[in-house]
Every structure is written in C-alpha cells, then in structure tokens.
C-alpha cells in the first residue's frame, strides 16, 4: 500500500502558497501604480483647468510678448484638485477614501511653482502615499514622489 499520511502534498501546498504570495505582491504593485497614475493625470487636468480659468490674464501676457505672469495661487489649485478628486483635506494631506470609508491613498499638499521665474512653465510636486496591506493588515506605505509639468508657449 502507498503512504496515506499526505507527505506528497506538502511540496504542492508550499508551491501554491508561494505562487499566491507572488501574485499578491504583483497585484499590490499594480494597485499602487494605478493610484499614482490616476493622481498624476488628475493633477495635470486640474493644472490645465487652472490655467484655463486664468486664461485672460495669461493671454494678455502672451499677447504683450512677455509670456510672463505675476503669481500663482497655489491655494486655488489645491482647492480645485480637492474638489475634482473628491479628496478630504486634513492638515497638509489630501485623503481619498474607498466606499467603505477606508483610506485608498493620500497625497501631500501639492506645491505649484514656476519652472522658470515668471514664465508660463509650471511645475506641481507632491508625494503619493499608498497603504500596502497583507492579510487585511497594513504592512507599510509606499511613498512615490510625483512631478507634473505644464509648459505653455505662444505659437506666434
């Protein structure tokens, strides 16, 4: 008779567990990258919207041939991003929650500045934080710095 203690299945069970762990790590990575891409796209969309809302002042500066603007209202940009992405602002962080009220991800408050002094080349920088869970417990938080650039030049 053969061995009935199940010793032959130990290797198979270990291999299945290892494959599940690798798949879990891969899916977590894809999950985190997806949030980074979403926030980057949204930040760029809101930055373009910010420029469109201020387009008359910006257009006048381009028309004058200076391609200069005098100030950036970073607070207005952050408020627009908060409402566009349905963030909740708590201190200097913007949080996004899932349907169950758990934190999906959060970002540091974005800074908006000129790439070149008073030129229409804008840079938004912030850091995206994605909580990493394993077996329902938060293990760590992935920290990803993000930079979004918008370069507007007159085509005259």
C-alpha positions as a Python dict, from the first residue, in 0.01 Angstrom:
ca = {
    (1, 'X'): (0, 0, 0),
    (2, 'X'): (101, 358, -56),
    (3, 'X'): (175, 624, 202),
    (4, 'X'): (-153, 763, 340),
    (5, 'X'): (-7, 1037, 560),
    (6, 'X'): (-19, 1301, 283),
    (7, 'X'): (354, 1376, 279),
    (8, 'X'): (346, 1404, -101),
    (9, 'X'): (116, 1705, -82),
    (10, 'X'): (343, 1923, 131),
    (11, 'X'): (553, 2037, -166),
    (12, 'X'): (244, 2113, -372),
    (13, 'X'): (90, 2316, -88),
    (14, 'X'): (412, 2514, -38),
    (15, 'X'): (435, 2587, -412),
    (16, 'X'): (73, 2702, -422),
    (17, 'X'): (134, 2932, -123),
    (18, 'X'): (446, 3078, -286),
    (19, 'X'): (258, 3138, -613),
    (20, 'X'): (-25, 3307, -423),
    (21, 'X'): (224, 3528, -239),
    (22, 'X'): (393, 3630, -566),
    (23, 'X'): (54, 3702, -725),
    (24, 'X'): (-48, 3906, -422),
    (25, 'X'): (272, 4114, -438),
    (26, 'X'): (224, 4172, -811),
    (27, 'X'): (-139, 4280, -768),
    (28, 'X'): (-42, 4515, -484),
    (29, 'X'): (223, 4673, -708),
    (30, 'X'): (-29, 4720, -991),
    (31, 'X'): (-277, 4867, -741),
    (32, 'X'): (-20, 5122, -618),
    (33, 'X'): (95, 5218, -969),
    (34, 'X'): (-266, 5270, -1071),
    (35, 'X'): (-323, 5523, -791),
    (36, 'X'): (-6, 5709, -885),
    (37, 'X'): (-114, 5733, -1249),
    (38, 'X'): (-462, 5845, -1154),
    (39, 'X'): (-335, 6122, -927),
    (40, 'X'): (-80, 6235, -1185),
    (41, 'X'): (-345, 6255, -1460),
    (42, 'X'): (-586, 6437, -1229),
    (43, 'X'): (-316, 6683, -1117),
    (44, 'X'): (-236, 6762, -1480),
    (45, 'X'): (-605, 6803, -1570),
    (46, 'X'): (-663, 7039, -1277),
    (47, 'X'): (-347, 7234, -1366),
    (48, 'X'): (-472, 7279, -1721),
    (49, 'X'): (-810, 7385, -1581),
    (50, 'X'): (-637, 7634, -1350),
    (51, 'X'): (-460, 7788, -1650),
    (52, 'X'): (-788, 7800, -1845),
    (53, 'X'): (-963, 7982, -1558),
    (54, 'X'): (-682, 8236, -1557),
    (55, 'X'): (-651, 8243, -1934),
    (56, 'X'): (-741, 8609, -1990),
    (57, 'X'): (-459, 8732, -1768),
    (58, 'X'): (-224, 8473, -1917),
    (59, 'X'): (-333, 8551, -2274),
    (60, 'X'): (-268, 8920, -2220),
    (61, 'X'): (85, 8845, -2105),
    (62, 'X'): (150, 8625, -2409),
    (63, 'X'): (-7, 8889, -2638),
    (64, 'X'): (225, 9150, -2490),
    (65, 'X'): (514, 8924, -2590),
    (66, 'X'): (639, 8880, -2237),
    (67, 'X'): (500, 8532, -2169),
    (68, 'X'): (506, 8633, -1804),
    (69, 'X'): (256, 8612, -1529),
    (70, 'X'): (299, 8761, -1187),
    (71, 'X'): (173, 8500, -942),
    (72, 'X'): (36, 8153, -892),
    (73, 'X'): (-248, 8097, -648),
    (74, 'X'): (-145, 7755, -514),
    (75, 'X'): (-439, 7756, -272),
    (76, 'X'): (-684, 7784, -560),
    (77, 'X'): (-512, 7494, -737),
    (78, 'X'): (-525, 7276, -422),
    (79, 'X'): (-895, 7357, -372),
    (80, 'X'): (-970, 7269, -735),
    (81, 'X'): (-775, 6942, -704),
    (82, 'X'): (-953, 6858, -378),
    (83, 'X'): (-1298, 6900, -531),
    (84, 'X'): (-1206, 6734, -864),
    (85, 'X'): (-1061, 6422, -699),
    (86, 'X'): (-1306, 6414, -405),
    (87, 'X'): (-1021, 6439, -156),
    (88, 'X'): (-1070, 6519, 210),
    (89, 'X'): (-815, 6771, 327),
    (90, 'X'): (-673, 6701, 673),
    (91, 'X'): (-388, 6932, 771),
    (92, 'X'): (-137, 6922, 482),
    (93, 'X'): (-257, 6595, 328),
    (94, 'X'): (-534, 6513, 82),
    (95, 'X'): (-703, 6177, 152),
    (96, 'X'): (-907, 5961, -83),
    (97, 'X'): (-1139, 5703, 73),
    (98, 'X'): (-1298, 5390, -73),
    (99, 'X'): (-1668, 5306, -49),
    (100, 'X'): (-1623, 5153, 298),
    (101, 'X'): (-1454, 5463, 441),
    (102, 'X'): (-1100, 5319, 435),
    (103, 'X'): (-808, 5524, 300),
    (104, 'X'): (-732, 5423, -61),
    (105, 'X'): (-435, 5657, -84),
    (106, 'X'): (-337, 6008, 12),
    (107, 'X'): (-108, 6279, -118),
    (108, 'X'): (90, 6560, 36),
    (109, 'X'): (-44, 6907, -33),
    (110, 'X'): (82, 6994, -383),
    (111, 'X'): (317, 7284, -439),
    (112, 'X'): (280, 7487, -756),
    (113, 'X'): (568, 7692, -886),
    (114, 'X'): (725, 7831, -1198),
    (115, 'X'): (984, 7615, -1374),
    (116, 'X'): (1139, 7943, -1485),
    (117, 'X'): (1084, 8263, -1297),
    (118, 'X'): (751, 8417, -1402),
    (119, 'X'): (724, 8214, -1723),
    (120, 'X'): (426, 8000, -1818),
    (121, 'X'): (612, 7683, -1737),
    (122, 'X'): (450, 7538, -1427),
    (123, 'X'): (555, 7251, -1204),
    (124, 'X'): (337, 7075, -949),
    (125, 'X'): (510, 6848, -698),
    (126, 'X'): (362, 6623, -434),
    (127, 'X'): (410, 6279, -284),
    (128, 'X'): (159, 5995, -319),
    (129, 'X'): (125, 5754, -27),
    (130, 'X'): (-38, 5415, -86),
    (131, 'X'): (-101, 5192, 218),
    (132, 'X'): (11, 4833, 149),
    (133, 'X'): (-197, 4561, 312),
    (134, 'X'): (-128, 4192, 362),
    (135, 'X'): (-396, 3963, 503),
    (136, 'X'): (-605, 4266, 598),
    (137, 'X'): (-328, 4432, 799),
    (138, 'X'): (-137, 4739, 684),
    (139, 'X'): (225, 4632, 640),
    (140, 'X'): (380, 4952, 507),
    (141, 'X'): (308, 5260, 299),
    (142, 'X'): (452, 5306, -49),
    (143, 'X'): (586, 5660, -94),
    (144, 'X'): (608, 5790, -451),
    (145, 'X'): (721, 6145, -536),
    (146, 'X'): (534, 6291, -836),
    (147, 'X'): (616, 6590, -1057),
    (148, 'X'): (372, 6726, -1315),
    (149, 'X'): (493, 6982, -1568),
    (150, 'X'): (289, 7211, -1788),
    (151, 'X'): (469, 7421, -2046),
    (152, 'X'): (269, 7684, -2234),
    (153, 'X'): (438, 7878, -2508),
    (154, 'X'): (294, 8118, -2762),
    (155, 'X'): (297, 7991, -3122),
    (156, 'X'): (336, 8325, -3293),
}
